[in-house]
Short mmCIF file of C-alpha atoms and ligand atoms in Angstrom, two decimals:
data_model
loop_
_atom_site.label_atom_id
_atom_site.label_comp_id
_atom_site.label_asym_id
_atom_site.label_seq_id
_atom_site.Cartn_x
_atom_site.Cartn_y
_atom_site.Cartn_z
CA MET A 1 89.31 117.92 116.65
CA THR A 2 91.36 120.82 117.63
CA THR A 3 91.36 123.46 115.74
CA ASP A 4 94.19 126.52 116.05
CA ALA A 5 91.99 129.79 116.62
CA SER A 6 95.10 131.49 117.86
CA ASN A 7 96.25 131.33 114.38
CA ALA A 8 93.40 133.09 112.98
CA PRO A 9 91.40 132.60 110.25
CA GLN A 10 93.86 133.73 107.96
CA ALA A 11 95.41 132.28 104.56
CA ALA A 12 93.27 131.65 101.75
CA GLN A 13 90.36 134.05 101.60
CA GLU A 14 90.44 133.68 98.04
CA SER A 15 87.81 135.74 95.90
CA VAL A 16 85.70 133.06 93.88
CA THR A 17 83.85 134.15 91.20
CA PRO A 18 80.29 133.03 92.07
CA GLU A 19 79.74 130.98 88.93
CA PRO A 20 81.86 129.80 86.45
CA THR A 21 82.84 131.85 83.35
CA ASN A 22 82.50 128.49 80.97
CA ALA A 23 80.13 126.57 82.96
CA PRO A 24 79.88 123.33 81.17
CA GLY A 25 76.16 123.04 79.51
CA ARG A 26 76.05 119.35 79.50
CA ASN A 27 75.92 116.72 82.14
CA GLU A 28 79.29 115.62 81.91
CA MET A 29 82.73 117.26 81.62
CA PRO A 30 85.27 115.44 79.64
CA VAL A 31 88.53 115.62 81.46
CA GLU A 32 90.87 114.27 78.68
CA ASN A 33 92.99 116.43 76.78
CA ARG A 34 92.72 119.29 79.33
CA ALA A 35 95.29 122.06 79.47
CA GLY A 36 97.27 121.93 82.63
CA ALA A 37 95.91 118.70 83.73
CA ASN A 38 98.14 116.55 85.44
CA THR A 39 97.67 112.63 86.23
CA ASP A 40 99.23 109.98 87.53
CA ALA A 41 98.16 106.24 87.15
CA GLY A 42 100.18 103.21 88.78
CA SER A 43 100.18 99.95 91.06
CA THR A 44 102.72 97.78 93.19
CA SER A 45 101.54 94.49 94.61
CA THR A 46 99.55 95.41 97.23
CA LEU A 47 98.07 99.22 95.91
CA ALA A 48 96.58 100.61 92.64
CA TRP A 49 96.12 104.28 92.28
CA GLY A 50 95.28 106.93 89.63
CA ALA A 51 95.40 110.88 90.47
CA ARG A 52 94.40 114.02 88.18
CA SER A 53 94.86 117.37 89.04
CA ASP A 54 92.94 120.30 86.80
CA VAL A 55 93.17 123.93 86.89
CA GLY A 56 89.04 124.04 87.04
CA LEU A 57 87.01 126.41 85.12
CA VAL A 58 87.65 129.88 86.90
CA ARG A 59 91.11 129.82 87.92
CA SER A 60 93.76 130.95 85.43
CA HIS A 61 96.78 128.81 87.43
CA ASN A 62 96.80 125.39 89.02
CA GLU A 63 97.83 125.77 92.66
CA ASP A 64 97.27 122.31 94.10
CA ALA A 65 99.96 119.79 94.05
CA PHE A 66 100.33 116.15 94.83
CA LEU A 67 102.59 113.01 95.38
CA VAL A 68 102.53 109.77 94.05
CA LYS A 69 105.11 107.89 95.61
CA ALA A 70 103.51 104.66 96.89
CA PRO A 71 103.11 103.86 99.44
CA LEU A 72 103.49 107.43 100.61
CA PHE A 73 100.50 109.98 98.86
CA VAL A 74 99.98 113.83 99.50
CA VAL A 75 97.64 116.38 98.13
CA CYS A 76 98.45 120.00 98.75
CA ASP A 77 96.35 122.88 97.98
CA GLY A 78 98.07 126.09 97.99
CA MET A 79 96.86 129.81 98.23
CA GLY A 80 98.14 132.80 98.40
CA GLY A 81 97.99 134.59 95.27
CA HIS A 82 99.49 133.78 91.61
CA ALA A 83 103.12 132.45 91.59
CA ALA A 84 102.91 131.88 95.69
CA GLY A 85 100.63 128.98 96.13
CA GLU A 86 101.63 126.64 94.03
CA VAL A 87 105.43 127.19 95.36
CA ALA A 88 103.82 126.46 98.81
CA SER A 89 102.09 123.21 97.92
CA SER A 90 105.47 122.54 95.71
CA ILE A 91 107.54 122.91 98.56
CA ALA A 92 105.28 121.29 101.26
CA VAL A 93 105.15 117.64 98.72
CA GLN A 94 108.65 117.98 98.03
CA THR A 95 109.48 118.09 101.71
CA ILE A 96 107.27 115.61 102.77
CA ALA A 97 108.50 112.89 100.03
CA GLU A 98 111.85 113.62 101.68
CA HIS A 99 111.09 113.32 105.38
CA ALA A 100 108.14 110.91 105.53
CA PRO A 101 108.80 107.72 107.27
CA THR A 102 109.55 104.20 105.42
CA HIS A 103 106.46 102.29 107.49
CA ALA A 104 103.08 103.59 108.39
CA ASP A 105 103.84 105.40 111.43
CA ASP A 106 101.29 108.27 112.09
CA ILE A 107 103.63 110.51 114.43
CA LEU A 108 106.69 110.24 112.00
CA LEU A 109 104.32 111.44 109.05
CA GLY A 110 102.99 114.03 111.22
CA VAL A 111 106.59 115.18 111.76
CA ALA A 112 107.13 115.39 108.27
CA VAL A 113 104.26 117.53 107.42
CA GLU A 114 105.46 119.80 110.41
CA ASP A 115 109.05 120.08 108.76
CA ALA A 116 107.06 120.92 105.60
CA ASN A 117 105.48 123.89 107.42
CA THR A 118 108.86 124.95 108.35
CA ALA A 119 110.14 124.86 105.02
CA VAL A 120 107.40 126.77 103.65
CA LEU A 121 107.96 129.70 106.30
CA GLU A 122 111.61 129.37 105.05
CA GLY A 123 110.47 130.04 101.54
CA SER A 124 108.60 132.98 101.97
CA LEU A 125 111.28 134.95 104.46
CA SER A 126 114.14 133.68 101.76
CA GLY A 127 112.00 135.30 98.99
CA VAL A 128 110.83 132.06 97.29
CA GLY A 129 107.69 132.18 96.54
CA LYS A 130 105.68 135.14 98.12
CA PRO A 131 105.17 136.21 102.41
CA GLY A 132 101.79 134.61 103.43
CA MET A 133 101.93 132.06 100.97
CA GLY A 134 100.41 128.69 102.33
CA CYS A 135 99.03 125.33 101.63
CA THR A 136 97.05 122.70 103.36
CA ALA A 137 98.80 118.97 103.52
CA THR A 138 96.94 115.82 103.51
CA CYS A 139 98.97 112.66 103.64
CA VAL A 140 98.38 108.92 103.91
CA LEU A 141 101.35 106.26 104.17
CA ILE A 142 100.01 102.65 103.54
CA GLU A 143 101.75 99.79 104.63
CA ASN A 144 99.72 96.17 104.22
CA ASN A 145 96.26 96.95 106.58
CA LYS A 146 97.60 99.94 108.52
CA MET A 147 97.40 103.62 107.03
CA ALA A 148 98.73 106.17 108.70
CA VAL A 149 97.56 109.49 108.41
CA ALA A 150 98.59 113.03 108.79
CA HIS A 151 96.65 116.19 107.76
CA VAL A 152 96.34 120.07 107.63
CA GLY A 153 93.92 122.42 106.46
CA ASP A 154 90.66 121.49 104.33
CA SER A 155 91.72 118.96 101.69
CA ARG A 156 90.22 115.58 102.75
CA ILE A 157 90.52 112.03 103.13
CA TYR A 158 87.77 109.65 102.25
CA LEU A 159 87.67 105.80 102.72
CA LEU A 160 85.19 103.82 100.56
CA HIS A 161 84.56 100.49 102.86
CA GLY A 162 82.21 97.91 101.58
CA GLY A 163 80.23 100.42 99.34
CA THR A 164 80.09 103.00 101.90
CA LEU A 165 82.24 106.45 102.03
CA VAL A 166 82.88 107.63 105.52
CA ARG A 167 85.30 111.00 105.75
CA ILE A 168 88.02 110.68 107.92
CA THR A 169 89.33 114.06 108.30
CA HIS A 170 88.17 116.67 109.98
CA ASP A 171 88.60 120.12 108.04
CA HIS A 172 90.44 122.75 109.61
CA SER A 173 87.99 125.43 108.45
CA TYR A 174 85.88 128.42 109.71
CA VAL A 175 82.76 126.74 108.44
CA GLU A 176 83.79 123.16 110.06
CA GLU A 177 83.47 124.83 113.50
CA LEU A 178 80.23 126.59 112.46
CA VAL A 179 79.03 122.93 111.77
CA ASP A 180 80.55 121.24 114.65
CA SER A 181 78.82 123.99 116.58
CA GLY A 182 75.54 123.10 115.02
CA GLU A 183 74.97 126.36 113.47
CA ILE A 184 74.89 125.17 109.56
CA THR A 185 75.15 121.91 108.02
CA ALA A 186 77.25 120.34 106.14
CA ASP A 187 75.55 121.20 102.83
CA GLU A 188 75.22 124.50 103.82
CA ALA A 189 78.94 124.73 104.43
CA ARG A 190 79.72 123.82 100.99
CA ILE A 191 78.13 127.38 99.47
CA HIS A 192 79.07 129.13 102.81
CA PRO A 193 80.41 132.61 101.96
CA SER A 194 83.51 131.91 104.21
CA ARG A 195 83.85 128.60 103.39
CA SER A 196 87.56 129.15 102.08
CA ILE A 197 88.45 130.68 105.40
CA ILE A 198 91.22 127.70 106.99
CA THR A 199 91.83 127.84 110.58
CA ARG A 200 95.34 125.83 110.20
CA ALA A 201 97.57 125.45 107.38
CA LEU A 202 101.53 125.45 106.48
CA GLY A 203 103.28 128.81 106.28
CA SER A 204 101.92 130.88 109.03
CA ASP A 205 102.77 129.59 112.05
CA PRO A 206 106.01 128.01 113.12
CA ASP A 207 104.40 125.91 115.90
CA MET A 208 101.45 124.49 113.59
CA TYR A 209 100.98 120.89 114.46
CA ALA A 210 99.56 118.57 112.21
CA ASP A 211 96.36 115.61 113.05
CA HIS A 212 97.70 112.39 112.85
CA PHE A 213 96.31 108.72 113.22
CA THR A 214 96.41 105.38 111.75
CA LEU A 215 93.53 103.27 110.49
CA ASP A 216 93.11 99.83 109.48
CA VAL A 217 92.21 98.99 105.95
CA SER A 218 91.46 96.03 104.31
CA THR A 219 91.59 94.61 100.49
CA GLY A 220 88.79 95.87 98.34
CA ASP A 221 88.97 99.55 100.25
CA ARG A 222 89.48 102.46 98.02
CA ILE A 223 90.69 105.85 99.79
CA ILE A 224 89.99 109.00 98.04
CA MET A 225 92.13 112.32 98.72
CA CYS A 226 91.03 115.68 97.35
CA SER A 227 91.56 119.16 97.66
CA ASP A 228 88.32 121.39 98.02
CA GLY A 229 88.05 122.04 94.72
CA LEU A 230 86.27 118.42 94.99
CA SER A 231 84.35 118.83 98.16
CA SER A 232 83.04 122.26 97.81
CA MET A 233 81.95 121.18 94.50
CA VAL A 234 80.05 117.83 94.92
CA PRO A 235 78.29 116.62 97.90
CA ASP A 236 79.39 113.25 99.86
CA LYS A 237 76.59 111.24 98.37
CA ASP A 238 77.50 111.91 94.82
CA ILE A 239 81.23 111.41 95.69
CA GLU A 240 80.23 107.85 96.95
CA GLU A 241 78.17 106.83 94.05
CA LEU A 242 80.95 108.22 91.58
CA ALA A 243 83.49 106.17 93.69
CA VAL A 244 81.53 103.22 93.95
CA SER A 245 80.57 103.23 90.31
CA SER A 246 84.24 103.30 89.05
CA VAL A 247 86.12 100.39 87.95
CA THR A 248 89.66 101.55 88.19
CA PRO A 249 91.29 104.41 90.47
CA GLN A 250 91.87 106.42 87.76
CA ALA A 251 88.53 106.18 86.36
CA ALA A 252 87.33 106.94 89.78
CA ALA A 253 89.67 110.16 89.90
CA ASP A 254 88.67 111.13 86.48
CA THR A 255 85.36 110.77 86.92
CA LEU A 256 85.24 113.23 90.30
CA VAL A 257 87.33 115.69 88.76
CA SER A 258 84.74 115.62 85.57
CA ALA A 259 82.05 116.14 88.43
CA ALA A 260 83.59 119.07 90.03
CA LEU A 261 83.87 120.25 86.41
CA THR A 262 80.53 119.47 85.68
CA SER A 263 79.15 121.37 88.88
CA GLY A 264 81.23 124.65 87.78
CA GLY A 265 84.87 123.93 88.33
CA HIS A 266 85.27 127.05 90.50
CA ASP A 267 88.49 125.92 92.23
CA ASN A 268 91.56 124.04 91.32
CA VAL A 269 90.17 120.12 91.68
CA THR A 270 92.88 117.41 92.79
CA VAL A 271 91.76 113.79 93.07
CA VAL A 272 94.25 110.83 94.12
CA VAL A 273 92.50 107.69 94.46
CA ILE A 274 94.15 104.36 95.78
CA ASP A 275 92.80 101.12 96.07
CA VAL A 276 93.95 98.65 98.59
CA VAL A 277 94.45 95.23 96.56
CA GLU A 278 96.17 93.21 98.94
CA ASP A 279 95.76 94.44 102.69
CA GLY A 280 98.93 91.64 103.53
CA LEU A 281 97.20 89.74 105.91
CA ALA A 282 96.88 86.62 104.05
CA SER A 283 100.54 86.29 103.77
CA LEU A 284 100.71 87.39 107.44
CA HIS A 285 98.51 84.65 108.11
CA ASN A 286 100.55 82.29 105.68
CA ILE A 287 103.56 83.73 107.77
CA GLN A 288 102.37 82.80 111.00
CA ARG A 289 100.94 79.35 110.00
CA LEU A 290 104.43 78.79 108.47
CA LYS A 291 105.87 79.93 111.95
CA GLN A 292 103.78 77.30 113.40
CA VAL A 293 104.61 74.47 111.23
CA ARG A 294 108.42 75.35 112.05
CA THR A 295 107.69 75.33 115.83
CA TRP A 296 106.06 72.12 115.66
CA ILE A 297 109.00 70.54 112.98
CA ILE A 298 111.48 71.99 115.85
CA ILE A 299 109.72 70.22 118.73
CA ALA A 300 109.32 67.06 116.18
CA ALA A 301 112.62 67.21 116.01
CA ALA A 302 113.91 67.93 119.85
CA THR A 303 111.39 65.04 120.50
CA MET A 304 112.95 62.44 118.32
CA LEU A 305 116.45 63.61 119.64
CA ALA A 306 115.40 62.77 123.05
CA VAL A 307 114.16 59.55 122.06
CA PHE A 308 117.16 58.92 119.70
CA ALA A 309 119.44 59.88 122.90
CA VAL A 310 117.51 57.65 125.36
CA LEU A 311 117.68 54.49 123.04
CA VAL A 312 121.28 55.14 121.87
CA GLY A 313 122.11 54.91 126.35
CA LEU A 314 119.85 51.86 126.28
CA MET A 315 121.75 49.97 123.49
CA HIS A 316 125.09 50.88 125.37
CA ASN A 317 123.83 50.20 128.58
CA SER A 318 121.80 47.09 128.34
CA TRP A 319 122.69 43.62 127.76
CA TYR A 320 120.78 40.54 127.25
CA VAL A 321 121.13 36.56 126.68
CA GLY A 322 119.40 35.22 123.61
CA ASN A 323 118.25 32.81 120.89
CA ASN A 324 120.78 33.45 118.10
CA ASN A 325 119.32 31.10 115.80
CA GLY A 326 119.06 28.23 117.71
CA THR A 327 122.10 28.93 119.76
CA VAL A 328 122.37 31.38 123.27
CA GLY A 329 124.54 34.56 122.35
CA VAL A 330 124.92 37.58 124.21
CA TYR A 331 123.60 41.12 123.16
CA ARG A 332 123.96 44.49 123.82
CA GLY A 333 120.92 46.51 123.90
CA VAL A 334 117.45 45.64 124.08
CA ARG A 335 115.37 43.08 122.13
CA ASP A 336 112.77 45.40 120.21
CA GLU A 337 113.23 47.15 116.84
CA ILE A 338 112.00 50.44 115.73
CA LEU A 339 110.54 50.55 111.95
CA GLY A 340 112.63 47.27 111.09
CA ILE A 341 115.88 49.01 113.11
CA PRO A 342 117.15 46.52 115.56
CA LEU A 343 118.31 47.64 118.92
CA HIS A 344 120.70 45.42 120.23
CA THR A 345 124.18 43.83 118.61
CA LEU A 346 125.12 40.38 119.21
CA ILE A 347 128.32 40.49 120.96
CA GLU A 348 129.34 36.50 121.84
CA HIS A 349 128.00 33.91 120.42
CA SER A 350 128.83 30.18 121.63
CA SER A 351 128.08 26.91 121.00
CA VAL A 352 125.50 26.19 124.06
CA GLU A 353 122.08 24.81 122.17
CA VAL A 354 119.21 26.26 123.20
CA CYS A 355 117.71 23.10 122.59
CA ASP A 356 119.74 21.27 125.35
CA LEU A 357 118.08 23.57 128.03
CA PRO A 358 114.76 22.95 129.66
CA ALA A 359 111.38 23.75 128.17
CA ALA A 360 110.82 26.83 130.97
CA LEU A 361 114.09 28.33 129.93
CA GLN A 362 114.02 28.12 126.77
CA ASN A 363 110.75 30.13 126.62
CA GLN A 364 112.94 32.79 128.62
CA ILE A 365 115.71 32.65 126.49
CA ASP A 366 113.53 33.36 123.56
CA GLU A 367 112.13 36.26 125.38
CA GLY A 368 115.61 37.65 126.27
CA ILE A 369 117.11 37.21 129.96
CA ILE A 370 118.70 40.38 131.00
CA VAL A 371 121.77 40.72 132.33
CA SER A 372 123.82 43.54 133.80
CA SER A 373 126.80 43.06 131.61
CA ALA A 374 128.29 41.21 128.78
CA GLU A 375 130.73 39.57 131.43
CA GLU A 376 127.68 38.10 133.12
CA GLY A 377 125.85 37.25 130.02
CA HIS A 378 129.05 35.67 129.30
CA ALA A 379 129.18 33.53 133.02
CA THR A 380 125.46 33.02 132.36
CA ILE A 381 126.24 30.95 128.88
CA GLU A 382 129.31 29.26 131.18
CA ARG A 383 126.83 27.85 133.41
CA TYR A 384 124.59 26.73 130.94
CA ARG A 385 127.17 24.96 129.59
CA ASP A 386 128.33 23.35 132.38
CA GLN A 387 124.96 22.31 133.71
CA ILE A 388 124.32 20.64 130.37
CA ASP A 389 127.12 18.83 130.53
CA ASP A 390 126.46 17.38 134.09
CA GLU A 391 123.14 16.62 132.77
CA LYS A 392 124.65 14.96 130.11
CA THR A 393 126.98 13.01 132.48
CA LYS A 394 124.10 12.10 134.77
CA ALA A 395 122.27 10.76 132.22
CA ALA A 396 124.75 8.71 130.67
CA ALA A 397 125.33 7.01 134.66
CA ALA A 398 121.22 6.47 134.10
CA ALA A 399 121.49 4.85 131.19
CA GLU A 400 124.27 3.08 132.23
CA ALA A 401 122.13 1.74 135.36
CA THR A 402 119.51 1.21 133.35
CA LYS A 403 121.56 -0.96 131.28
CA ALA A 404 122.47 -2.85 134.42
CA VAL A 405 119.30 -3.09 135.47
CA ALA A 406 118.40 -5.03 132.36
CA GLY A 407 121.22 -7.57 132.43
CA ALA A 408 119.99 -8.18 136.07
CA ASN A 409 116.92 -8.82 134.94
CA GLN A 410 118.15 -11.54 131.81
CA LYS A 411 120.10 -13.21 134.08
CA GLN A 412 117.19 -13.74 136.52
CA GLN A 413 115.35 -14.74 134.02
CA LYS A 414 117.47 -17.12 133.03
CA ASP A 415 118.14 -18.57 136.35
CA ASP A 416 114.42 -19.09 137.07
CA ASP A 417 114.48 -20.96 134.08
CA GLU A 418 117.07 -22.80 135.60
CA ASP A 419 115.68 -23.66 138.72
CA THR A 420 118.49 -22.56 140.12
CA PRO A 421 118.91 -21.98 144.29
CA GLU A 422 119.04 -18.53 146.06
CA ASP A 423 122.72 -17.45 146.11
CA GLU A 424 123.99 -18.09 149.74
CA THR A 425 126.90 -15.77 149.37
CA GLY A 426 125.27 -12.80 150.85
CA ASP A 427 125.70 -10.96 147.33
CA ALA A 428 122.18 -8.80 146.19
CA THR A 429 119.94 -10.94 144.16
CA PRO A 430 119.20 -9.85 140.68
CA SER A 431 116.04 -8.24 141.75
CA GLU A 432 118.06 -6.45 144.41
CA ALA A 433 120.28 -5.09 141.92
CA ALA A 434 117.18 -3.91 139.62
CA GLN A 435 116.08 -2.45 142.17
CA THR A 436 119.75 -0.57 142.88
CA GLY A 437 120.06 0.36 139.29
CA LYS A 438 116.62 2.09 139.51
CA GLN A 439 117.09 4.20 142.64
CA ALA A 440 120.24 5.58 141.15
CA ALA A 441 119.26 6.22 137.63
CA ASP A 442 116.26 8.33 139.86
CA GLU A 443 118.61 10.07 141.98
CA ALA A 444 120.76 11.05 138.83
CA GLU A 445 117.51 12.67 137.06
CA SER A 446 116.78 14.54 140.40
CA SER A 447 120.23 15.88 140.90
CA ALA A 448 120.20 17.25 137.17
CA LEU A 449 116.70 18.69 137.71
CA ALA A 450 117.79 20.36 140.67
CA GLN A 451 120.76 21.82 139.17
CA VAL A 452 118.86 23.22 136.42
CA GLN A 453 116.17 25.02 138.37
CA SER A 454 119.23 26.53 140.24
CA ALA A 455 120.58 27.84 137.02
CA GLU A 456 117.13 29.09 136.04
CA ARG A 457 117.12 30.96 139.29
CA GLY A 458 121.04 32.46 138.75
CA GLY A 459 119.74 33.49 135.26
CA GLU A 460 116.75 35.67 136.04
CA1 CA B 501 91.23 124.83 96.70
#
């Protein structure tokens, strides 16, 4: 931690009465209804807070100031004597409130504190307050699970996490340097005669700078900000115990101020307690989950659109010859269907009966015979029609021939019965005629079969 030695241990070498003039004489000093006390409690959806400032039991006036303007919280401890320290702390909290960022940006929060330093210096020069007045400034700005911190002086911030209290600021004080160098302990620092000498404060050096950093906080964390009126009177282990056992932030602030008063109340004491009710991580996860779902929906929709485009292309650029309730028809599209929706439409029907075609061809038509165009489909059906007509013609010829054979056989039988000698004209005998008729019928059948097979090949 940097200290500003060139700035000199100056500021608040205040005279502190060693013992309280009105020491409580009781275990617990009540804080309610005390003159000059100032409180502030409230909550948002993510934070709850309570604050109390008390003049203490020794001082005549309260030079501390605090600001509760969620998500910004500030504690300033003024110094410089009567009617000056409170002016400095008042100018500081007002300037920080006006200049603080709206997000948990610790650099900008540090700049706001440095602006407050300038304002306090200008106040001294312009006659507002007194020359040499100054103050500490300790600020937090909490946004979801981030806490930006800016800090100058010996006011403190503690973080109570999981029941354990950790101090997260480093005092800019003479005794803190002694503790850092190992010359005294933290407990000795609390009662050291030079404990009021601070090495960095607002109101003395135009080039003063603020410590600043950002911490992660989480739901359930409790943040305690205080002036040295608490930390110089109450050991950290007692602050931890009281903070853990207080249910609400205001109860914690009241209990801690009461503890400072009970210990003597030598100084003004200000405590601001902030609970992180909701760190926003759950809603952040929900937002991320929603984004993932949205991404998957977009991918699914794009995929469906692509499939739809392919199907539309198939439906517009594909044709087949198929079975239209027993007759042969031409279809645009493909024979399949999706979710019960057919991917084809009938564009030409015909009187050609599927049952008039050979069995193998019927099966192919049932499955759909793909053609390259509607015209080719139409030509295919016409070819089937011609072939069926041809087959019917040949079948009729074969039937005629069979009929002739039957007639000849009857005549032969009759001649045989009459024992008629063989015809000498050289014409064919009835048995020859029968043979001729059978040959004609066989040829007609072969020819018809050959043509149909040719048609099947043509249709494939
Ligand atoms: Ca003080």
